[in-house]
Amino acid sequence: MAPKKRTHQATLELAAGNAPVVDLGKMLGQTGVNLVEIKKAYDAATASQRGDIVPVVVSVFEDRSFTLRLKTPPTAFLIKKALGDKGSSRPGHEVAGKITTQQLREIAERKLPDLNTSDVEMAMRTIAGTARSMGVVVVD
């Protein structure tokens, strides 16, 4: 049997365990795929990560079937989550705050599958660069 031909692919950042059908419809409505089925599959796959933003790559095939490939939450989201109430965020201003090296390591280990390295130390340097660009300082 010949492989299915992919007709559309989209990467969406959705709330884990509770994907809004409106967002799915904006990006995938023209494909004719069953949006409710995508929502059910995404919500079931991300139920354990509820409260996070979990990107997903949705591939739609010519027979209107689909596959979902989950990614790790965005780095900036994880840094903001690590800051909790310690960071300040005002409209038009960068986030400011401090995270520990241990928090940085936890974020790097979580992001490792989506980074172009398998070394945690290099991943930490990448995450630290994102934190710096957000105005976040890494402390020991």
mmCIF file of N, CA and C in Angstrom:
data_model
loop_
_atom_site.group_PDB
_atom_site.id
_atom_site.type_symbol
_atom_site.label_atom_id
_atom_site.label_comp_id
_atom_site.label_asym_id
_atom_site.label_seq_id
_atom_site.Cartn_x
_atom_site.Cartn_y
_atom_site.Cartn_z
ATOM 1 N N MET A 1 0.838 -1.180 0.000
ATOM 2 C CA MET A 1 0.000 0.000 0.000
ATOM 3 C C MET A 1 0.888 1.249 0.000
ATOM 4 N N ALA A 2 0.550 2.184 -0.838
ATOM 5 C CA ALA A 2 1.340 3.407 -0.954
ATOM 6 C C ALA A 2 1.129 4.289 0.271
ATOM 7 N N PRO A 3 2.167 5.038 0.663
ATOM 8 C CA PRO A 3 2.002 5.935 1.818
ATOM 9 C C PRO A 3 0.993 7.036 1.494
ATOM 10 N N LYS A 4 0.353 7.517 2.534
ATOM 11 C CA LYS A 4 -0.623 8.594 2.372
ATOM 12 C C LYS A 4 0.095 9.873 1.971
ATOM 13 N N LYS A 5 -0.569 10.674 1.160
ATOM 14 C CA LYS A 5 0.016 11.942 0.742
ATOM 15 C C LYS A 5 -0.456 13.042 1.683
ATOM 16 N N ARG A 6 0.530 13.769 2.267
ATOM 17 C CA ARG A 6 0.199 14.856 3.175
ATOM 18 C C ARG A 6 -0.212 16.072 2.348
ATOM 19 N N THR A 7 -1.349 16.674 2.708
ATOM 20 C CA THR A 7 -1.825 17.837 1.977
ATOM 21 C C THR A 7 -1.639 19.134 2.744
ATOM 22 N N HIS A 8 -1.507 19.044 4.055
ATOM 23 C CA HIS A 8 -1.400 20.254 4.865
ATOM 24 C C HIS A 8 -0.668 19.920 6.165
ATOM 25 N N GLN A 9 0.131 20.878 6.635
ATOM 26 C CA GLN A 9 0.806 20.717 7.921
ATOM 27 C C GLN A 9 0.822 22.063 8.616
ATOM 28 N N ALA A 10 0.491 22.065 9.901
ATOM 29 C CA ALA A 10 0.473 23.313 10.670
ATOM 30 C C ALA A 10 1.002 23.051 12.070
ATOM 31 N N THR A 11 1.730 24.023 12.602
ATOM 32 C CA THR A 11 2.195 23.958 13.983
ATOM 33 C C THR A 11 1.368 24.949 14.784
ATOM 34 N N LEU A 12 0.733 24.458 15.841
ATOM 35 C CA LEU A 12 -0.143 25.271 16.677
ATOM 36 C C LEU A 12 0.343 25.237 18.112
ATOM 37 N N GLU A 13 0.222 26.361 18.808
ATOM 38 C CA GLU A 13 0.515 26.401 20.238
ATOM 39 C C GLU A 13 -0.818 26.500 20.958
ATOM 40 N N LEU A 14 -1.183 25.423 21.649
ATOM 41 C CA LEU A 14 -2.497 25.326 22.272
ATOM 42 C C LEU A 14 -2.366 25.040 23.762
ATOM 43 N N ALA A 15 -3.426 25.357 24.498
ATOM 44 C CA ALA A 15 -3.470 25.056 25.927
ATOM 45 C C ALA A 15 -3.629 23.547 26.105
ATOM 46 N N ALA A 16 -2.738 22.955 26.878
ATOM 47 C CA ALA A 16 -2.759 21.512 27.091
ATOM 48 C C ALA A 16 -4.042 21.075 27.774
ATOM 49 N N GLY A 17 -4.630 20.000 27.270
ATOM 50 C CA GLY A 17 -5.826 19.427 27.872
ATOM 51 C C GLY A 17 -7.100 20.190 27.588
ATOM 52 N N ASN A 18 -7.015 21.315 26.869
ATOM 53 C CA ASN A 18 -8.213 22.111 26.604
ATOM 54 C C ASN A 18 -7.992 22.984 25.369
ATOM 55 N N ALA A 19 -7.814 22.340 24.221
ATOM 56 C CA ALA A 19 -7.560 23.069 22.978
ATOM 57 C C ALA A 19 -8.827 23.784 22.519
ATOM 58 N N PRO A 20 -8.746 25.088 22.252
ATOM 59 C CA PRO A 20 -9.918 25.799 21.750
ATOM 60 C C PRO A 20 -10.188 25.442 20.284
ATOM 61 N N VAL A 21 -11.407 25.034 19.984
ATOM 62 C CA VAL A 21 -11.782 24.646 18.625
ATOM 63 C C VAL A 21 -11.632 25.835 17.675
ATOM 64 N N VAL A 22 -11.821 27.054 18.186
ATOM 65 C CA VAL A 22 -11.686 28.253 17.351
ATOM 66 C C VAL A 22 -10.283 28.338 16.761
ATOM 67 N N ASP A 23 -9.259 28.118 17.580
ATOM 68 C CA ASP A 23 -7.878 28.165 17.093
ATOM 69 C C ASP A 23 -7.613 27.056 16.071
ATOM 70 N N LEU A 24 -8.161 25.883 16.325
ATOM 71 C CA LEU A 24 -8.013 24.785 15.373
ATOM 72 C C LEU A 24 -8.688 25.146 14.054
ATOM 73 N N GLY A 25 -9.875 25.733 14.147
ATOM 74 C CA GLY A 25 -10.628 26.096 12.953
ATOM 75 C C GLY A 25 -9.925 27.127 12.099
ATOM 76 N N LYS A 26 -9.261 28.093 12.743
ATOM 77 C CA LYS A 26 -8.544 29.131 11.994
ATOM 78 C C LYS A 26 -7.451 28.532 11.119
ATOM 79 N N MET A 27 -6.730 27.559 11.663
ATOM 80 C CA MET A 27 -5.587 27.000 10.942
ATOM 81 C C MET A 27 -5.922 25.775 10.085
ATOM 82 N N LEU A 28 -6.954 25.023 10.487
ATOM 83 C CA LEU A 28 -7.205 23.754 9.806
ATOM 84 C C LEU A 28 -8.581 23.656 9.163
ATOM 85 N N GLY A 29 -9.411 24.671 9.313
ATOM 86 C CA GLY A 29 -10.776 24.623 8.795
ATOM 87 C C GLY A 29 -10.842 24.352 7.307
ATOM 88 N N GLN A 30 -9.941 24.949 6.525
ATOM 89 C CA GLN A 30 -9.974 24.794 5.080
ATOM 90 C C GLN A 30 -9.575 23.404 4.614
ATOM 91 N N THR A 31 -9.024 22.583 5.509
ATOM 92 C CA THR A 31 -8.566 21.254 5.107
ATOM 93 C C THR A 31 -9.690 20.232 5.078
ATOM 94 N N GLY A 32 -10.787 20.519 5.751
ATOM 95 C CA GLY A 32 -11.907 19.584 5.775
ATOM 96 C C GLY A 32 -11.759 18.470 6.794
ATOM 97 N N VAL A 33 -10.728 18.528 7.612
ATOM 98 C CA VAL A 33 -10.506 17.499 8.632
ATOM 99 C C VAL A 33 -11.486 17.712 9.782
ATOM 100 N N ASN A 34 -11.787 16.646 10.509
ATOM 101 C CA ASN A 34 -12.715 16.721 11.628
ATOM 102 C C ASN A 34 -12.023 17.389 12.822
ATOM 103 N N LEU A 35 -12.365 18.654 13.070
ATOM 104 C CA LEU A 35 -11.710 19.435 14.130
ATOM 105 C C LEU A 35 -12.007 18.887 15.519
ATOM 106 N N VAL A 36 -13.199 18.353 15.721
ATOM 107 C CA VAL A 36 -13.564 17.810 17.031
ATOM 108 C C VAL A 36 -12.693 16.590 17.347
ATOM 109 N N GLU A 37 -12.402 15.775 16.337
ATOM 110 C CA GLU A 37 -11.538 14.609 16.555
ATOM 111 C C GLU A 37 -10.110 15.047 16.897
ATOM 112 N N ILE A 38 -9.629 16.093 16.220
ATOM 113 C CA ILE A 38 -8.285 16.603 16.534
ATOM 114 C C ILE A 38 -8.267 17.116 17.969
ATOM 115 N N LYS A 39 -9.297 17.867 18.362
ATOM 116 C CA LYS A 39 -9.381 18.400 19.725
ATOM 117 C C LYS A 39 -9.365 17.261 20.745
ATOM 118 N N LYS A 40 -10.168 16.225 20.511
ATOM 119 C CA LYS A 40 -10.219 15.085 21.442
ATOM 120 C C LYS A 40 -8.863 14.400 21.553
ATOM 121 N N ALA A 41 -8.204 14.185 20.418
ATOM 122 C CA ALA A 41 -6.902 13.512 20.426
ATOM 123 C C ALA A 41 -5.859 14.376 21.142
ATOM 124 N N TYR A 42 -5.844 15.668 20.857
ATOM 125 C CA TYR A 42 -4.878 16.580 21.492
ATOM 126 C C TYR A 42 -5.129 16.664 22.992
ATOM 127 N N ASP A 43 -6.391 16.854 23.384
ATOM 128 C CA ASP A 43 -6.717 16.970 24.805
ATOM 129 C C ASP A 43 -6.350 15.701 25.572
ATOM 130 N N ALA A 44 -6.587 14.543 24.979
ATOM 131 C CA ALA A 44 -6.240 13.284 25.634
ATOM 132 C C ALA A 44 -4.719 13.142 25.769
ATOM 133 N N ALA A 45 -3.993 13.525 24.740
ATOM 134 C CA ALA A 45 -2.535 13.376 24.756
ATOM 135 C C ALA A 45 -1.856 14.356 25.704
ATOM 136 N N THR A 46 -2.496 15.494 25.979
ATOM 137 C CA THR A 46 -1.865 16.529 26.800
ATOM 138 C C THR A 46 -2.530 16.722 28.158
ATOM 139 N N ALA A 47 -3.435 15.849 28.524
ATOM 140 C CA ALA A 47 -4.174 16.008 29.780
ATOM 141 C C ALA A 47 -3.244 16.103 30.989
ATOM 142 N N SER A 48 -2.134 15.395 30.966
ATOM 143 C CA SER A 48 -1.214 15.409 32.116
ATOM 144 C C SER A 48 -0.429 16.721 32.215
ATOM 145 N N GLN A 49 -0.441 17.524 31.160
ATOM 146 C CA GLN A 49 0.307 18.778 31.153
ATOM 147 C C GLN A 49 -0.618 19.992 31.256
ATOM 148 N N ARG A 50 -1.828 19.777 31.728
ATOM 149 C CA ARG A 50 -2.828 20.850 31.801
ATOM 150 C C ARG A 50 -2.235 22.092 32.473
ATOM 151 N N GLY A 51 -2.502 23.254 31.886
ATOM 152 C CA GLY A 51 -1.961 24.505 32.400
ATOM 153 C C GLY A 51 -0.752 24.984 31.619
ATOM 154 N N ASP A 52 -0.163 24.116 30.809
ATOM 155 C CA ASP A 52 0.984 24.472 29.977
ATOM 156 C C ASP A 52 0.516 24.768 28.554
ATOM 157 N N ILE A 53 1.370 25.406 27.804
ATOM 158 C CA ILE A 53 1.162 25.585 26.366
ATOM 159 C C ILE A 53 2.001 24.499 25.699
ATOM 160 N N VAL A 54 1.352 23.627 24.929
ATOM 161 C CA VAL A 54 2.061 22.529 24.285
ATOM 162 C C VAL A 54 1.878 22.645 22.766
ATOM 163 N N PRO A 55 2.951 22.979 22.046
ATOM 164 C CA PRO A 55 2.857 23.043 20.584
ATOM 165 C C PRO A 55 2.616 21.655 19.995
ATOM 166 N N VAL A 56 1.897 21.632 18.891
ATOM 167 C CA VAL A 56 1.614 20.380 18.205
ATOM 168 C C VAL A 56 1.737 20.615 16.702
ATOM 169 N N VAL A 57 2.342 19.647 16.021
ATOM 170 C CA VAL A 57 2.407 19.689 14.568
ATOM 171 C C VAL A 57 1.303 18.766 14.074
ATOM 172 N N VAL A 58 0.342 19.347 13.352
ATOM 173 C CA VAL A 58 -0.781 18.590 12.817
ATOM 174 C C VAL A 58 -0.533 18.369 11.330
ATOM 175 N N SER A 59 -0.486 17.102 10.924
ATOM 176 C CA SER A 59 -0.348 16.760 9.509
ATOM 177 C C SER A 59 -1.677 16.211 9.036
ATOM 178 N N VAL A 60 -2.210 16.780 7.961
ATOM 179 C CA VAL A 60 -3.489 16.341 7.391
ATOM 180 C C VAL A 60 -3.180 15.671 6.061
ATOM 181 N N PHE A 61 -3.801 14.516 5.837
ATOM 182 C CA PHE A 61 -3.557 13.737 4.622
ATOM 183 C C PHE A 61 -4.732 13.870 3.664
ATOM 184 N N GLU A 62 -4.535 13.425 2.425
ATOM 185 C CA GLU A 62 -5.552 13.622 1.393
ATOM 186 C C GLU A 62 -6.865 12.910 1.703
ATOM 187 N N ASP A 63 -6.837 11.862 2.507
ATOM 188 C CA ASP A 63 -8.087 11.187 2.884
ATOM 189 C C ASP A 63 -8.720 11.823 4.131
ATOM 190 N N ARG A 64 -8.212 13.002 4.505
ATOM 191 C CA ARG A 64 -8.676 13.800 5.646
ATOM 192 C C ARG A 64 -8.382 13.156 7.008
ATOM 193 N N SER A 65 -7.484 12.200 7.025
ATOM 194 C CA SER A 65 -7.002 11.677 8.305
ATOM 195 C C SER A 65 -5.894 12.622 8.765
ATOM 196 N N PHE A 66 -5.427 12.435 9.997
ATOM 197 C CA PHE A 66 -4.431 13.354 10.538
ATOM 198 C C PHE A 66 -3.518 12.639 11.517
ATOM 199 N N THR A 67 -2.362 13.250 11.763
ATOM 200 C CA THR A 67 -1.467 12.796 12.821
ATOM 201 C C THR A 67 -1.079 14.011 13.643
ATOM 202 N N LEU A 68 -0.809 13.769 14.913
ATOM 203 C CA LEU A 68 -0.369 14.820 15.824
ATOM 204 C C LEU A 68 1.026 14.469 16.318
ATOM 205 N N ARG A 69 1.917 15.463 16.316
ATOM 206 C CA ARG A 69 3.248 15.281 16.899
ATOM 207 C C ARG A 69 3.439 16.385 17.935
ATOM 208 N N LEU A 70 3.446 15.977 19.199
ATOM 209 C CA LEU A 70 3.573 16.945 20.289
ATOM 210 C C LEU A 70 5.022 17.381 20.451
ATOM 211 N N LYS A 71 5.193 18.651 20.807
ATOM 212 C CA LYS A 71 6.509 19.206 21.072
ATOM 213 C C LYS A 71 6.550 19.649 22.535
ATOM 214 N N THR A 72 7.679 20.138 22.967
ATOM 215 C CA THR A 72 7.788 20.631 24.345
ATOM 216 C C THR A 72 7.306 22.080 24.396
ATOM 217 N N PRO A 73 6.866 22.536 25.560
ATOM 218 C CA PRO A 73 6.407 23.926 25.674
ATOM 219 C C PRO A 73 7.496 24.915 25.270
ATOM 220 N N PRO A 74 7.098 26.105 24.794
ATOM 221 C CA PRO A 74 8.093 27.115 24.414
ATOM 222 C C PRO A 74 9.000 27.478 25.589
ATOM 223 N N THR A 75 10.253 27.763 25.280
ATOM 224 C CA THR A 75 11.240 28.093 26.306
ATOM 225 C C THR A 75 10.808 29.295 27.139
ATOM 226 N N ALA A 76 10.326 30.341 26.483
ATOM 227 C CA ALA A 76 9.901 31.544 27.205
ATOM 228 C C ALA A 76 8.765 31.219 28.179
ATOM 229 N N PHE A 77 7.846 30.341 27.773
ATOM 230 C CA PHE A 77 6.756 29.940 28.660
ATOM 231 C C PHE A 77 7.305 29.237 29.901
ATOM 232 N N LEU A 78 8.259 28.323 29.700
ATOM 233 C CA LEU A 78 8.836 27.587 30.833
ATOM 234 C C LEU A 78 9.612 28.512 31.768
ATOM 235 N N ILE A 79 10.302 29.499 31.205
ATOM 236 C CA ILE A 79 11.038 30.454 32.041
ATOM 237 C C ILE A 79 10.061 31.286 32.863
ATOM 238 N N LYS A 80 9.007 31.779 32.219
ATOM 239 C CA LYS A 80 7.991 32.560 32.942
ATOM 240 C C LYS A 80 7.339 31.720 34.030
ATOM 241 N N LYS A 81 7.116 30.444 33.747
ATOM 242 C CA LYS A 81 6.520 29.547 34.739
ATOM 243 C C LYS A 81 7.476 29.355 35.923
ATOM 244 N N ALA A 82 8.773 29.248 35.636
ATOM 245 C CA ALA A 82 9.770 29.102 36.706
ATOM 246 C C ALA A 82 9.850 30.364 37.556
ATOM 247 N N LEU A 83 9.667 31.522 36.926
ATOM 248 C CA LEU A 83 9.685 32.777 37.672
ATOM 249 C C LEU A 83 8.508 32.866 38.626
ATOM 250 N N GLY A 84 7.371 32.327 38.223
ATOM 251 C CA GLY A 84 6.172 32.397 39.059
ATOM 252 C C GLY A 84 5.815 33.831 39.357
ATOM 253 N N ASP A 85 5.571 34.170 40.608
ATOM 254 C CA ASP A 85 5.209 35.523 41.014
ATOM 255 C C ASP A 85 6.433 36.402 41.229
ATOM 256 N N LYS A 86 7.638 35.803 41.153
ATOM 257 C CA LYS A 86 8.855 36.573 41.401
ATOM 258 C C LYS A 86 9.160 37.543 40.272
ATOM 259 N N GLY A 87 8.734 37.208 39.043
ATOM 260 C CA GLY A 87 9.031 38.062 37.903
ATOM 261 C C GLY A 87 7.966 39.130 37.734
ATOM 262 N N SER A 88 8.338 40.203 37.100
ATOM 263 C CA SER A 88 7.364 41.249 36.809
ATOM 264 C C SER A 88 7.231 41.362 35.305
ATOM 265 N N SER A 89 6.018 41.521 34.846
ATOM 266 C CA SER A 89 5.790 41.676 33.428
ATOM 267 C C SER A 89 4.820 42.819 33.219
ATOM 268 N N ARG A 90 5.312 43.855 32.564
ATOM 269 C CA ARG A 90 4.459 44.996 32.271
ATOM 270 C C ARG A 90 4.367 45.137 30.767
ATOM 271 N N PRO A 91 3.246 45.611 30.249
ATOM 272 C CA PRO A 91 3.130 45.787 28.799
ATOM 273 C C PRO A 91 4.243 46.684 28.271
ATOM 274 N N GLY A 92 4.889 46.219 27.214
ATOM 275 C CA GLY A 92 5.947 47.005 26.603
ATOM 276 C C GLY A 92 7.300 46.878 27.276
ATOM 277 N N HIS A 93 7.401 46.059 28.319
ATOM 278 C CA HIS A 93 8.665 45.892 29.027
ATOM 279 C C HIS A 93 9.050 44.416 29.038
ATOM 280 N N GLU A 94 10.337 44.162 29.129
ATOM 281 C CA GLU A 94 10.812 42.792 29.212
ATOM 282 C C GLU A 94 10.491 42.206 30.578
ATOM 283 N N VAL A 95 10.398 40.892 30.618
ATOM 284 C CA VAL A 95 10.224 40.205 31.887
ATOM 285 C C VAL A 95 11.514 40.368 32.665
ATOM 286 N N ALA A 96 11.437 40.576 33.964
ATOM 287 C CA ALA A 96 12.636 40.700 34.787
ATOM 288 C C ALA A 96 12.493 39.785 35.985
ATOM 289 N N GLY A 97 13.566 39.157 36.381
ATOM 290 C CA GLY A 97 13.539 38.272 37.532
ATOM 291 C C GLY A 97 14.780 37.413 37.564
ATOM 292 N N LYS A 98 14.770 36.433 38.451
ATOM 293 C CA LYS A 98 15.914 35.540 38.621
ATOM 294 C C LYS A 98 15.427 34.102 38.683
ATOM 295 N N ILE A 99 16.191 33.220 38.033
ATOM 296 C CA ILE A 99 15.949 31.792 38.173
ATOM 297 C C ILE A 99 17.267 31.147 38.598
ATOM 298 N N THR A 100 17.160 30.016 39.256
ATOM 299 C CA THR A 100 18.350 29.325 39.743
ATOM 300 C C THR A 100 18.918 28.409 38.659
ATOM 301 N N THR A 101 20.146 27.998 38.857
ATOM 302 C CA THR A 101 20.780 27.063 37.940
ATOM 303 C C THR A 101 20.009 25.749 37.913
ATOM 304 N N GLN A 102 19.468 25.345 39.056
ATOM 305 C CA GLN A 102 18.673 24.113 39.112
ATOM 306 C C GLN A 102 17.415 24.243 38.261
ATOM 307 N N GLN A 103 16.728 25.393 38.327
ATOM 308 C CA GLN A 103 15.543 25.615 37.498
ATOM 309 C C GLN A 103 15.937 25.605 36.018
ATOM 310 N N LEU A 104 17.083 26.207 35.713
ATOM 311 C CA LEU A 104 17.579 26.226 34.343
ATOM 312 C C LEU A 104 17.825 24.802 33.847
ATOM 313 N N ARG A 105 18.421 23.963 34.700
ATOM 314 C CA ARG A 105 18.683 22.569 34.337
ATOM 315 C C ARG A 105 17.371 21.818 34.086
ATOM 316 N N GLU A 106 16.366 22.042 34.934
ATOM 317 C CA GLU A 106 15.069 21.374 34.761
ATOM 318 C C GLU A 106 14.418 21.772 33.438
ATOM 319 N N ILE A 107 14.492 23.059 33.098
ATOM 320 C CA ILE A 107 13.932 23.528 31.830
ATOM 321 C C ILE A 107 14.697 22.901 30.662
ATOM 322 N N ALA A 108 16.021 22.881 30.752
ATOM 323 C CA ALA A 108 16.856 22.315 29.686
ATOM 324 C C ALA A 108 16.559 20.831 29.482
ATOM 325 N N GLU A 109 16.394 20.085 30.577
ATOM 326 C CA GLU A 109 16.103 18.660 30.460
ATOM 327 C C GLU A 109 14.736 18.434 29.820
ATOM 328 N N ARG A 110 13.784 19.305 30.129
ATOM 329 C CA ARG A 110 12.445 19.177 29.536
ATOM 330 C C ARG A 110 12.474 19.528 28.043
ATOM 331 N N LYS A 111 13.291 20.532 27.663
ATOM 332 C CA LYS A 111 13.363 20.978 26.277
ATOM 333 C C LYS A 111 14.285 20.123 25.401
ATOM 334 N N LEU A 112 15.077 19.270 26.001
ATOM 335 C CA LEU A 112 16.101 18.507 25.281
ATOM 336 C C LEU A 112 15.589 17.801 24.020
ATOM 337 N N PRO A 113 14.420 17.168 24.024
ATOM 338 C CA PRO A 113 13.967 16.489 22.796
ATOM 339 C C PRO A 113 13.793 17.424 21.597
ATOM 340 N N ASP A 114 13.509 18.682 21.820
ATOM 341 C CA ASP A 114 13.276 19.617 20.721
ATOM 342 C C ASP A 114 14.491 20.472 20.373
ATOM 343 N N LEU A 115 15.577 20.333 21.109
ATOM 344 C CA LEU A 115 16.780 21.125 20.830
ATOM 345 C C LEU A 115 17.718 20.339 19.921
ATOM 346 N N ASN A 116 18.647 21.040 19.291
ATOM 347 C CA ASN A 116 19.573 20.372 18.374
ATOM 348 C C ASN A 116 20.842 19.916 19.090
ATOM 349 N N THR A 117 20.697 19.496 20.325
ATOM 350 C CA THR A 117 21.813 18.949 21.089
ATOM 351 C C THR A 117 21.282 17.845 21.998
ATOM 352 N N SER A 118 22.165 16.955 22.386
ATOM 353 C CA SER A 118 21.777 15.926 23.351
ATOM 354 C C SER A 118 22.516 16.135 24.673
ATOM 355 N N ASP A 119 23.304 17.200 24.747
ATOM 356 C CA ASP A 119 24.082 17.529 25.928
ATOM 357 C C ASP A 119 23.309 18.526 26.793
ATOM 358 N N VAL A 120 23.050 18.164 28.046
ATOM 359 C CA VAL A 120 22.278 19.022 28.940
ATOM 360 C C VAL A 120 22.990 20.354 29.185
ATOM 361 N N GLU A 121 24.304 20.327 29.295
ATOM 362 C CA GLU A 121 25.056 21.571 29.539
ATOM 363 C C GLU A 121 24.888 22.557 28.378
ATOM 364 N N MET A 122 24.945 22.054 27.158
ATOM 365 C CA MET A 122 24.748 22.921 25.993
ATOM 366 C C MET A 122 23.306 23.420 25.946
ATOM 367 N N ALA A 123 22.377 22.561 26.294
ATOM 368 C CA ALA A 123 20.965 22.967 26.331
ATOM 369 C C ALA A 123 20.766 24.068 27.370
ATOM 370 N N MET A 124 21.448 23.949 28.503
ATOM 371 C CA MET A 124 21.349 24.980 29.541
ATOM 372 C C MET A 124 21.860 26.316 29.023
ATOM 373 N N ARG A 125 22.937 26.289 28.227
ATOM 374 C CA ARG A 125 23.469 27.534 27.663
ATOM 375 C C ARG A 125 22.458 28.160 26.705
ATOM 376 N N THR A 126 21.784 27.330 25.926
ATOM 377 C CA THR A 126 20.762 27.824 25.000
ATOM 378 C C THR A 126 19.611 28.467 25.762
ATOM 379 N N ILE A 127 19.140 27.780 26.810
ATOM 380 C CA ILE A 127 18.026 28.284 27.619
ATOM 381 C C ILE A 127 18.451 29.561 28.347
ATOM 382 N N ALA A 128 19.696 29.603 28.829
ATOM 383 C CA ALA A 128 20.199 30.796 29.516
ATOM 384 C C ALA A 128 20.211 31.994 28.566
ATOM 385 N N GLY A 129 20.521 31.769 27.297
ATOM 386 C CA GLY A 129 20.497 32.842 26.310
ATOM 387 C C GLY A 129 19.088 33.392 26.126
ATOM 388 N N THR A 130 18.110 32.511 26.095
ATOM 389 C CA THR A 130 16.721 32.955 25.984
ATOM 390 C C THR A 130 16.329 33.740 27.234
ATOM 391 N N ALA A 131 16.747 33.249 28.394
ATOM 392 C CA ALA A 131 16.438 33.946 29.652
ATOM 393 C C ALA A 131 17.055 35.340 29.645
ATOM 394 N N ARG A 132 18.312 35.447 29.217
ATOM 395 C CA ARG A 132 18.978 36.751 29.148
ATOM 396 C C ARG A 132 18.213 37.714 28.247
ATOM 397 N N SER A 133 17.731 37.217 27.118
ATOM 398 C CA SER A 133 17.005 38.083 26.196
ATOM 399 C C SER A 133 15.674 38.541 26.778
ATOM 400 N N MET A 134 15.187 37.808 27.779
ATOM 401 C CA MET A 134 13.941 38.182 28.456
ATOM 402 C C MET A 134 14.204 39.080 29.672
ATOM 403 N N GLY A 135 15.467 39.337 29.979
ATOM 404 C CA GLY A 135 15.794 40.144 31.131
ATOM 405 C C GLY A 135 15.859 39.335 32.419
ATOM 406 N N VAL A 136 15.984 38.025 32.309
ATOM 407 C CA VAL A 136 16.028 37.129 33.463
ATOM 408 C C VAL A 136 17.487 36.767 33.745
ATOM 409 N N VAL A 137 17.859 36.837 35.002
ATOM 410 C CA VAL A 137 19.224 36.518 35.426
ATOM 411 C C VAL A 137 19.244 35.115 36.018
ATOM 412 N N VAL A 138 20.288 34.351 35.675
ATOM 413 C CA VAL A 138 20.470 33.017 36.244
ATOM 414 C C VAL A 138 21.429 33.119 37.403
ATOM 415 N N VAL A 139 21.005 32.669 38.586
ATOM 416 C CA VAL A 139 21.845 32.721 39.781
ATOM 417 C C VAL A 139 22.085 31.311 40.286
ATOM 418 N N ASP A 140 23.163 31.142 41.077
ATOM 419 C CA ASP A 140 23.477 29.810 41.643
ATOM 420 C C ASP A 140 22.624 29.481 42.818
#
